[in-house]
Short mmCIF file of N, CA and C in Angstrom, two decimals:
data_model
loop_
_atom_site.label_atom_id
_atom_site.label_comp_id
_atom_site.label_asym_id
_atom_site.label_seq_id
_atom_site.Cartn_x
_atom_site.Cartn_y
_atom_site.Cartn_z
N MET A 1 21.66 -3.60 17.31
CA MET A 1 20.53 -3.05 16.85
C MET A 1 19.28 -2.81 17.24
N LYS A 2 18.78 -1.35 17.12
CA LYS A 2 17.59 -1.33 17.08
C LYS A 2 16.58 -1.17 15.85
N LYS A 3 15.05 -1.73 16.24
CA LYS A 3 14.67 -1.90 15.04
C LYS A 3 13.85 -1.02 14.81
N SER A 4 13.07 -0.81 13.46
CA SER A 4 12.26 0.49 13.07
C SER A 4 10.77 0.44 13.33
N THR A 5 11.03 1.74 13.63
CA THR A 5 8.94 2.48 13.55
C THR A 5 8.50 2.39 12.66
N ILE A 6 9.71 2.43 11.07
CA ILE A 6 8.87 3.13 9.98
C ILE A 6 7.83 2.32 9.57
N PRO A 7 7.57 0.95 9.78
CA PRO A 7 6.43 0.15 8.81
C PRO A 7 5.05 0.52 9.89
N VAL A 8 5.32 0.62 11.14
CA VAL A 8 4.26 0.93 12.06
C VAL A 8 3.64 2.46 11.94
N LYS A 9 4.52 3.36 11.82
CA LYS A 9 4.25 4.94 11.71
C LYS A 9 3.75 5.05 10.37
N TYR A 10 4.22 4.51 9.49
CA TYR A 10 3.82 5.00 8.09
C TYR A 10 2.44 4.27 7.69
N GLY A 11 2.63 2.66 8.81
CA GLY A 11 1.20 1.87 8.14
C GLY A 11 -0.04 2.55 8.90
N VAL A 12 0.22 3.29 10.30
CA VAL A 12 -0.82 3.94 10.46
C VAL A 12 -1.28 5.24 10.06
N LEU A 13 -0.21 6.21 9.11
CA LEU A 13 -0.53 7.40 8.79
C LEU A 13 -1.58 6.94 7.15
N ILE A 14 -0.85 6.07 6.52
CA ILE A 14 -1.64 5.57 5.31
C ILE A 14 -2.72 4.72 5.68
N ALA A 15 -3.04 4.55 6.77
CA ALA A 15 -4.84 4.04 7.35
C ALA A 15 -5.42 5.37 7.46
N ILE A 16 -4.74 6.07 8.21
CA ILE A 16 -5.71 7.26 8.21
C ILE A 16 -5.99 8.25 7.22
N GLY A 17 -4.93 7.89 6.08
CA GLY A 17 -5.25 8.30 5.36
C GLY A 17 -6.48 7.67 4.51
N LEU A 18 -6.24 6.36 4.12
CA LEU A 18 -7.36 5.97 3.62
C LEU A 18 -8.70 5.92 4.44
N ILE A 19 -8.56 6.17 5.62
CA ILE A 19 -10.12 6.30 5.85
C ILE A 19 -10.63 7.50 5.65
N ALA A 20 -10.21 8.41 5.79
CA ALA A 20 -10.51 9.39 6.07
C ALA A 20 -10.90 10.24 4.42
N TYR A 21 -10.10 9.28 3.71
CA TYR A 21 -10.91 9.19 2.00
C TYR A 21 -11.72 8.75 1.46
N PHE A 22 -12.12 7.73 2.60
CA PHE A 22 -13.40 7.13 2.20
C PHE A 22 -14.01 7.77 3.15
N LEU A 23 -14.64 8.27 4.19
CA LEU A 23 -15.37 9.38 4.94
C LEU A 23 -15.86 10.00 3.82
N ILE A 24 -14.27 10.68 3.39
CA ILE A 24 -15.37 12.05 2.72
C ILE A 24 -15.33 11.60 1.28
N LEU A 25 -15.87 10.73 0.27
CA LEU A 25 -16.33 9.66 -0.51
C LEU A 25 -17.55 9.78 -0.04
N SER A 26 -17.84 9.12 1.40
CA SER A 26 -19.02 9.24 2.03
C SER A 26 -20.42 10.16 2.35
N LEU A 27 -19.45 11.20 2.94
CA LEU A 27 -20.50 12.30 2.93
C LEU A 27 -20.47 12.93 1.66
N ILE A 28 -20.18 12.94 0.65
CA ILE A 28 -20.33 13.06 -0.30
C ILE A 28 -21.10 12.82 -1.95
N GLY A 29 -21.56 10.94 -1.11
CA GLY A 29 -22.33 10.06 -1.39
C GLY A 29 -21.69 9.14 -3.11
N VAL A 30 -20.98 9.47 -2.98
CA VAL A 30 -19.68 7.90 -4.41
C VAL A 30 -18.89 7.45 -4.11
N GLN A 31 -19.23 7.36 -2.49
CA GLN A 31 -18.13 5.81 -1.79
C GLN A 31 -18.31 4.79 -2.55
N THR A 32 -19.71 4.28 -3.46
CA THR A 32 -19.67 2.80 -3.94
C THR A 32 -18.98 3.12 -5.44
N ASN A 33 -18.84 4.01 -5.81
CA ASN A 33 -18.73 4.34 -7.85
C ASN A 33 -17.19 3.60 -7.53
N PRO A 34 -16.49 2.37 -7.79
CA PRO A 34 -15.16 2.03 -8.05
C PRO A 34 -14.24 2.63 -8.75
N ILE A 35 -14.58 3.82 -9.66
CA ILE A 35 -13.58 4.58 -10.54
C ILE A 35 -12.87 5.45 -8.38
N PHE A 36 -13.88 5.42 -7.98
CA PHE A 36 -12.85 6.51 -6.88
C PHE A 36 -11.77 5.59 -6.55
N SER A 37 -11.59 3.79 -6.27
CA SER A 37 -10.74 3.33 -5.68
C SER A 37 -9.22 3.67 -6.29
N LEU A 38 -9.11 4.07 -6.98
CA LEU A 38 -7.91 4.70 -7.65
C LEU A 38 -7.02 5.78 -6.50
N GLY A 39 -7.89 6.75 -5.82
CA GLY A 39 -7.62 7.59 -5.11
C GLY A 39 -6.73 6.28 -3.66
N ASN A 40 -7.10 5.28 -3.48
CA ASN A 40 -6.76 4.34 -2.62
C ASN A 40 -5.54 3.71 -2.62
N GLY A 41 -5.35 3.53 -4.30
CA GLY A 41 -3.97 3.31 -4.85
C GLY A 41 -2.99 4.03 -4.44
N ILE A 42 -3.22 5.79 -4.80
CA ILE A 42 -2.22 6.90 -4.83
C ILE A 42 -1.87 7.08 -3.14
N ILE A 43 -2.95 6.91 -2.84
CA ILE A 43 -2.47 7.11 -1.09
C ILE A 43 -2.20 6.06 -0.60
N VAL A 44 -1.62 5.17 -0.81
CA VAL A 44 -1.06 3.87 -0.26
C VAL A 44 0.43 3.91 -1.06
N ALA A 45 0.40 4.09 -2.23
CA ALA A 45 1.60 4.39 -3.12
C ALA A 45 2.31 5.33 -2.74
N PHE A 46 1.81 6.95 -2.33
CA PHE A 46 2.45 8.38 -1.85
C PHE A 46 3.27 7.46 -0.46
N GLY A 47 2.22 6.95 0.39
CA GLY A 47 2.49 6.32 1.48
C GLY A 47 3.97 5.66 1.84
N LEU A 48 3.87 3.96 0.92
CA LEU A 48 4.56 3.36 0.62
C LEU A 48 5.76 3.94 0.11
N TYR A 49 6.09 4.63 -0.59
CA TYR A 49 7.15 5.46 -1.19
C TYR A 49 8.08 6.37 -0.28
N THR A 50 7.13 6.96 0.24
CA THR A 50 7.60 7.75 1.64
C THR A 50 7.73 6.95 2.90
N ALA A 51 7.67 5.71 3.10
CA ALA A 51 7.91 4.66 4.15
C ALA A 51 9.27 4.37 3.92
N MET A 52 9.35 3.70 2.21
CA MET A 52 10.45 3.51 1.86
C MET A 52 11.64 4.20 2.09
N LYS A 53 11.53 5.65 1.25
CA LYS A 53 12.81 6.56 1.13
C LYS A 53 12.82 6.91 2.34
N ASN A 54 12.38 7.09 3.49
CA ASN A 54 12.80 7.10 4.77
C ASN A 54 13.27 6.08 5.43
N TYR A 55 13.09 5.00 5.08
CA TYR A 55 13.59 3.32 6.12
C TYR A 55 15.20 3.16 5.44
N LYS A 56 15.36 3.45 3.96
CA LYS A 56 16.90 3.25 3.40
C LYS A 56 17.43 4.29 3.90
N LYS A 57 16.72 5.82 4.41
CA LYS A 57 17.74 6.77 4.97
C LYS A 57 18.17 6.47 6.33
N GLU A 58 17.31 5.91 6.96
CA GLU A 58 17.62 5.83 8.45
C GLU A 58 18.70 4.36 8.43
N LYS A 59 18.43 3.42 7.58
CA LYS A 59 19.59 2.98 7.64
C LYS A 59 20.98 2.55 6.50
N GLY A 60 20.49 4.01 5.85
CA GLY A 60 21.98 4.56 5.43
C GLY A 60 22.82 3.44 4.93
N SER A 61 24.23 2.81 4.56
CA SER A 61 25.08 2.08 4.31
C SER A 61 24.48 0.31 4.75
N ASP A 62 23.76 0.15 5.78
CA ASP A 62 22.96 -0.45 5.96
C ASP A 62 22.10 -1.68 5.34
N PHE A 63 20.93 -0.71 4.78
CA PHE A 63 20.21 -0.90 3.87
C PHE A 63 20.34 -2.09 2.94
N ASP A 64 19.79 -3.60 2.18
CA ASP A 64 19.72 -3.82 1.91
C ASP A 64 18.54 -4.23 1.35
N TYR A 65 18.37 -4.79 -0.05
CA TYR A 65 16.89 -5.21 -0.53
C TYR A 65 16.04 -6.27 0.65
N GLN A 66 16.08 -6.79 1.18
CA GLN A 66 15.71 -8.04 1.93
C GLN A 66 14.63 -6.96 2.56
N LYS A 67 15.33 -6.60 3.37
CA LYS A 67 15.18 -5.73 4.39
C LYS A 67 14.86 -4.77 4.29
N GLY A 68 14.20 -3.99 3.19
CA GLY A 68 13.90 -2.80 2.91
C GLY A 68 12.24 -3.15 2.17
N PHE A 69 12.66 -4.17 1.41
CA PHE A 69 11.13 -5.22 0.88
C PHE A 69 10.36 -5.38 2.13
N MET A 70 10.62 -5.82 3.21
CA MET A 70 10.25 -6.52 4.38
C MET A 70 9.67 -5.45 4.71
N ALA A 71 10.13 -3.61 4.86
CA ALA A 71 9.52 -2.98 5.62
C ALA A 71 8.40 -2.30 4.55
N GLY A 72 8.77 -2.66 3.29
CA GLY A 72 7.76 -1.88 2.35
C GLY A 72 6.51 -2.47 2.70
N LEU A 73 6.40 -4.13 2.96
CA LEU A 73 4.82 -5.06 3.23
C LEU A 73 4.76 -5.02 4.39
N PHE A 74 5.75 -4.53 5.33
CA PHE A 74 4.87 -4.53 7.08
C PHE A 74 4.57 -3.22 6.98
N THR A 75 4.37 -2.25 6.11
CA THR A 75 4.70 -1.06 6.34
C THR A 75 2.76 -1.05 5.56
N GLY A 76 2.68 -1.13 4.51
CA GLY A 76 1.30 -2.25 3.40
C GLY A 76 0.47 -2.58 4.71
N PHE A 77 0.98 -3.48 5.31
CA PHE A 77 -0.36 -4.79 5.60
C PHE A 77 -0.42 -3.93 6.78
N ASN A 78 0.42 -3.40 7.48
CA ASN A 78 -0.59 -2.62 9.13
C ASN A 78 -1.59 -1.95 8.28
N ALA A 79 -1.02 -0.48 7.34
CA ALA A 79 -2.53 -0.09 6.75
C ALA A 79 -3.35 -0.79 5.78
N THR A 80 -3.26 -2.27 5.93
CA THR A 80 -4.43 -3.00 5.22
C THR A 80 -5.31 -3.32 6.31
N LEU A 81 -4.70 -3.85 6.88
CA LEU A 81 -5.29 -4.57 8.36
C LEU A 81 -6.06 -3.57 9.18
N ILE A 82 -5.44 -2.73 9.56
CA ILE A 82 -5.98 -1.30 10.25
C ILE A 82 -7.46 -0.76 9.34
N PHE A 83 -7.29 -0.61 7.94
CA PHE A 83 -8.48 -0.40 7.07
C PHE A 83 -9.17 -1.34 7.01
N THR A 84 -9.47 -2.40 6.78
CA THR A 84 -9.84 -3.55 6.75
C THR A 84 -10.31 -3.39 7.99
N ILE A 85 -9.98 -3.12 9.53
CA ILE A 85 -11.02 -3.17 10.64
C ILE A 85 -12.12 -2.55 10.76
N PHE A 86 -11.43 -1.33 10.15
CA PHE A 86 -12.50 0.53 10.33
C PHE A 86 -13.39 -0.21 8.76
N PHE A 87 -13.05 -0.27 7.87
CA PHE A 87 -13.98 -0.81 6.56
C PHE A 87 -15.11 -1.84 7.32
N ALA A 88 -15.01 -2.70 8.06
CA ALA A 88 -15.39 -4.19 8.61
C ALA A 88 -16.95 -3.58 9.78
N ILE A 89 -15.67 -2.77 10.31
CA ILE A 89 -17.09 -1.71 11.31
C ILE A 89 -17.82 -0.92 10.67
N TYR A 90 -17.23 -0.34 9.43
CA TYR A 90 -18.40 0.55 8.90
C TYR A 90 -19.63 0.43 7.94
N VAL A 91 -19.40 -1.22 7.97
CA VAL A 91 -20.26 -2.22 6.44
C VAL A 91 -21.19 -2.63 7.61
N THR A 92 -20.61 -3.07 8.95
CA THR A 92 -21.50 -3.93 9.64
C THR A 92 -22.40 -2.92 10.87
N ASN A 93 -21.68 -1.91 11.19
CA ASN A 93 -22.59 -0.72 12.30
C ASN A 93 -22.57 0.36 11.80
N ILE A 94 -21.79 1.42 10.86
CA ILE A 94 -22.08 2.22 10.82
C ILE A 94 -23.31 2.41 9.50
N ASN A 95 -23.23 2.32 8.82
CA ASN A 95 -23.94 2.59 7.21
C ASN A 95 -24.05 1.08 6.61
N THR A 96 -25.14 0.47 7.49
CA THR A 96 -25.69 -0.77 7.11
C THR A 96 -26.29 -0.77 5.44
N ASN A 97 -26.59 -0.24 4.86
CA ASN A 97 -26.69 0.16 3.50
C ASN A 97 -25.86 0.54 2.50
N PHE A 98 -24.65 0.10 3.06
CA PHE A 98 -23.36 0.67 2.37
C PHE A 98 -23.48 -0.42 1.51
N LEU A 99 -23.31 -1.45 2.23
CA LEU A 99 -22.81 -3.20 1.20
C LEU A 99 -24.53 -3.87 -0.15
N PRO A 100 -25.49 -3.10 0.65
CA PRO A 100 -26.17 -3.37 -1.03
C PRO A 100 -25.97 -2.56 -1.62
N GLU A 101 -25.62 -1.37 -1.32
CA GLU A 101 -25.84 -0.18 -2.06
C GLU A 101 -24.66 -0.55 -3.61
N MET A 102 -23.72 -0.80 -2.92
CA MET A 102 -22.50 -1.19 -3.75
C MET A 102 -22.94 -2.49 -4.12
N LEU A 103 -22.91 -3.19 -4.18
CA LEU A 103 -23.93 -4.88 -4.43
C LEU A 103 -24.59 -4.74 -5.84
N ALA A 104 -25.46 -4.03 -5.91
CA ALA A 104 -26.56 -3.18 -6.43
C ALA A 104 -25.75 -3.08 -7.74
N ASN A 105 -24.69 -2.51 -7.72
CA ASN A 105 -23.98 -2.11 -9.35
C ASN A 105 -23.47 -3.33 -10.06
N TRP A 106 -23.00 -4.71 -9.41
CA TRP A 106 -22.68 -5.80 -9.46
C TRP A 106 -23.73 -6.43 -9.72
N SER A 107 -23.77 -7.24 -11.70
CA SER A 107 -24.84 -8.22 -11.95
C SER A 107 -24.84 -9.45 -11.15
N SER A 108 -24.90 -10.02 -10.00
CA SER A 108 -24.58 -10.86 -9.34
C SER A 108 -25.81 -12.31 -9.22
N HIS A 109 -26.41 -13.47 -9.12
CA HIS A 109 -27.39 -14.14 -8.69
C HIS A 109 -26.43 -14.62 -7.48
N TYR A 110 -24.98 -14.39 -7.04
CA TYR A 110 -24.72 -14.98 -5.80
C TYR A 110 -25.19 -14.44 -4.63
N HIS A 111 -24.79 -14.77 -3.23
CA HIS A 111 -25.33 -14.36 -2.22
C HIS A 111 -23.98 -13.67 -2.07
N VAL A 112 -23.55 -12.12 -1.61
CA VAL A 112 -22.55 -11.80 -1.22
C VAL A 112 -22.42 -10.92 0.17
N GLY A 113 -22.02 -11.64 1.28
CA GLY A 113 -22.05 -11.76 2.56
C GLY A 113 -21.04 -10.35 2.51
N VAL A 114 -20.88 -9.62 4.41
CA VAL A 114 -20.35 -9.02 4.71
C VAL A 114 -19.05 -9.28 4.74
N GLY A 115 -18.58 -11.16 4.92
CA GLY A 115 -17.16 -10.92 5.11
C GLY A 115 -16.52 -11.69 4.06
N ILE A 116 -17.65 -11.63 2.81
CA ILE A 116 -16.81 -11.57 1.70
C ILE A 116 -16.51 -10.15 1.06
N VAL A 117 -17.16 -9.71 1.64
CA VAL A 117 -16.74 -8.67 0.92
C VAL A 117 -15.54 -7.73 1.26
N VAL A 118 -15.53 -7.82 3.07
CA VAL A 118 -14.11 -7.81 4.15
C VAL A 118 -13.35 -8.00 3.48
N PHE A 119 -13.06 -10.06 3.12
CA PHE A 119 -11.93 -10.15 3.13
C PHE A 119 -11.31 -9.97 1.62
N ILE A 120 -12.08 -9.62 0.44
CA ILE A 120 -11.98 -9.44 -1.08
C ILE A 120 -11.42 -7.47 -0.56
N ALA A 121 -11.60 -7.01 0.67
CA ALA A 121 -10.68 -5.53 0.70
C ALA A 121 -9.85 -5.80 1.39
N ALA A 122 -9.60 -6.63 1.98
CA ALA A 122 -8.16 -6.82 2.52
C ALA A 122 -7.42 -7.69 1.56
N ILE A 123 -7.60 -8.86 0.83
CA ILE A 123 -7.02 -9.25 -0.46
C ILE A 123 -6.58 -7.54 -1.76
N MET A 124 -7.29 -7.16 -1.48
CA MET A 124 -6.72 -6.06 -2.58
C MET A 124 -5.80 -5.07 -1.81
N GLY A 125 -5.82 -4.91 -0.81
CA GLY A 125 -4.98 -4.38 -0.24
C GLY A 125 -3.49 -4.75 0.47
N PHE A 126 -3.37 -5.99 0.31
CA PHE A 126 -2.08 -7.08 0.29
C PHE A 126 -1.67 -6.94 -0.87
N ALA A 127 -2.78 -6.95 -2.10
CA ALA A 127 -1.97 -6.93 -3.27
C ALA A 127 -1.28 -6.29 -3.94
N THR A 128 -2.09 -5.20 -3.62
CA THR A 128 -1.50 -3.66 -3.86
C THR A 128 -0.10 -3.37 -3.15
N THR A 129 0.22 -3.58 -2.00
CA THR A 129 1.35 -3.28 -1.03
C THR A 129 2.15 -4.18 -2.04
N PHE A 130 1.88 -5.42 -2.23
CA PHE A 130 3.25 -6.53 -2.84
C PHE A 130 3.45 -5.64 -3.76
N VAL A 131 2.69 -5.52 -5.10
CA VAL A 131 3.25 -4.70 -6.08
C VAL A 131 3.66 -3.86 -5.77
N LEU A 132 3.51 -2.69 -5.28
CA LEU A 132 3.89 -0.80 -5.09
C LEU A 132 5.28 -1.42 -4.62
N THR A 133 5.48 -1.87 -3.46
CA THR A 133 6.79 -2.74 -2.64
C THR A 133 7.61 -2.92 -3.80
N LEU A 134 7.18 -4.21 -4.49
CA LEU A 134 8.15 -4.78 -5.72
C LEU A 134 8.96 -3.53 -6.84
N SER A 135 7.47 -2.56 -6.95
CA SER A 135 8.39 -1.50 -8.12
C SER A 135 8.94 -0.57 -7.33
N PHE A 136 8.49 -0.22 -5.91
CA PHE A 136 9.78 1.03 -5.19
C PHE A 136 11.34 0.38 -4.75
N MET A 137 11.18 -0.77 -4.80
CA MET A 137 12.44 -1.37 -4.77
C MET A 137 13.09 -1.67 -6.39
N GLN A 138 12.88 -1.27 -6.78
CA GLN A 138 13.63 -0.96 -8.19
C GLN A 138 14.40 0.45 -7.87
N LEU A 139 13.61 1.26 -7.57
CA LEU A 139 13.95 2.23 -7.00
C LEU A 139 15.01 2.38 -5.85
N PHE A 140 15.50 1.70 -5.31
CA PHE A 140 15.79 2.00 -3.69
C PHE A 140 16.99 0.82 -3.90
N LYS A 141 16.73 0.14 -4.71
CA LYS A 141 17.96 -1.29 -4.99
C LYS A 141 19.13 -0.50 -4.99
N GLU A 142 20.30 -1.14 -4.56
CA GLU A 142 21.79 -0.62 -5.43
C GLU A 142 21.68 -1.47 -6.56
N SER A 143 22.67 -0.43 -8.01
CA SER A 143 22.47 -1.19 -8.84
C SER A 143 23.89 -1.71 -9.34
N TRP A 144 23.90 -2.65 -9.59
CA TRP A 144 25.01 -3.79 -9.99
C TRP A 144 25.62 -3.74 -11.32
N ASN A 145 25.05 -2.22 -11.75
CA ASN A 145 26.08 -1.83 -12.70
C ASN A 145 27.29 -1.20 -12.44
N PRO A 146 28.06 -1.72 -13.92
CA PRO A 146 29.78 -1.23 -13.17
C PRO A 146 29.74 0.44 -13.29
N LYS A 147 30.20 1.10 -12.50
CA LYS A 147 29.79 2.56 -12.78
C LYS A 147 31.76 2.84 -13.69
N LYS A 148 31.31 3.66 -14.94
CA LYS A 148 32.29 4.21 -15.72
C LYS A 148 33.57 5.26 -15.17
N ASN A 149 34.51 5.07 -15.47
CA ASN A 149 35.83 5.71 -14.79
C ASN A 149 35.75 6.50 -16.29
N HIS A 150 35.54 7.86 -16.68
CA HIS A 150 35.83 8.82 -17.38
C HIS A 150 37.66 9.19 -17.41
N ASN A 151 38.22 9.24 -16.83
CA ASN A 151 39.33 9.17 -16.59
C ASN A 151 40.50 8.12 -17.24
N SER A 152 39.88 6.69 -17.70
CA SER A 152 40.67 5.68 -17.73
C SER A 152 40.73 6.01 -19.38
N SER A 153 42.61 4.86 -20.13
CA SER A 153 42.73 5.26 -21.38
C SER A 153 41.92 4.11 -21.38
N PRO A 154 41.82 4.06 -23.04
CA PRO A 154 40.79 2.62 -24.05
C PRO A 154 42.04 1.86 -24.26
N VAL A 155 41.56 1.21 -24.06
CA VAL A 155 42.38 -0.56 -23.86
C VAL A 155 43.06 -0.67 -25.80
N GLU A 156 43.89 -0.88 -25.67
CA GLU A 156 44.84 -1.39 -27.31
C GLU A 156 44.73 -2.63 -27.40
N ALA A 157 44.23 -2.81 -28.44
CA ALA A 157 44.13 -4.32 -28.91
C ALA A 157 45.48 -4.85 -29.51
#
């Protein structure tokens, strides 16, 4: 049985979407505004839904809950890893003023470095992936409800 390339393909596509969205926000100058993080969730949700839908179509009758769930997780984890690497490079090499600008919005007396911000970005991506995958699998799993047969006669007591 051949391995599916959907988690890698869609993981890369989701990451490209996230990177493009982030760069567009930075061109406008609103990349430090937390409200725009909702766009990340929309991009990830659309990508995961599409990936899982195509994975179910690819597997056909061999589709089961565990494999669909793992396909969704791998897709999101691939996207998160790629975006986290981009984010770390962006914060440390491309725009070194990003971190102080972002942290200025927080009232904190703690020293927050690049490592913790990148770690938090990764954890947020993994958590989003996990929750969305659980949610979408409810749409793709087979129902355990019996089918109603409208041609049957009622049972007499």
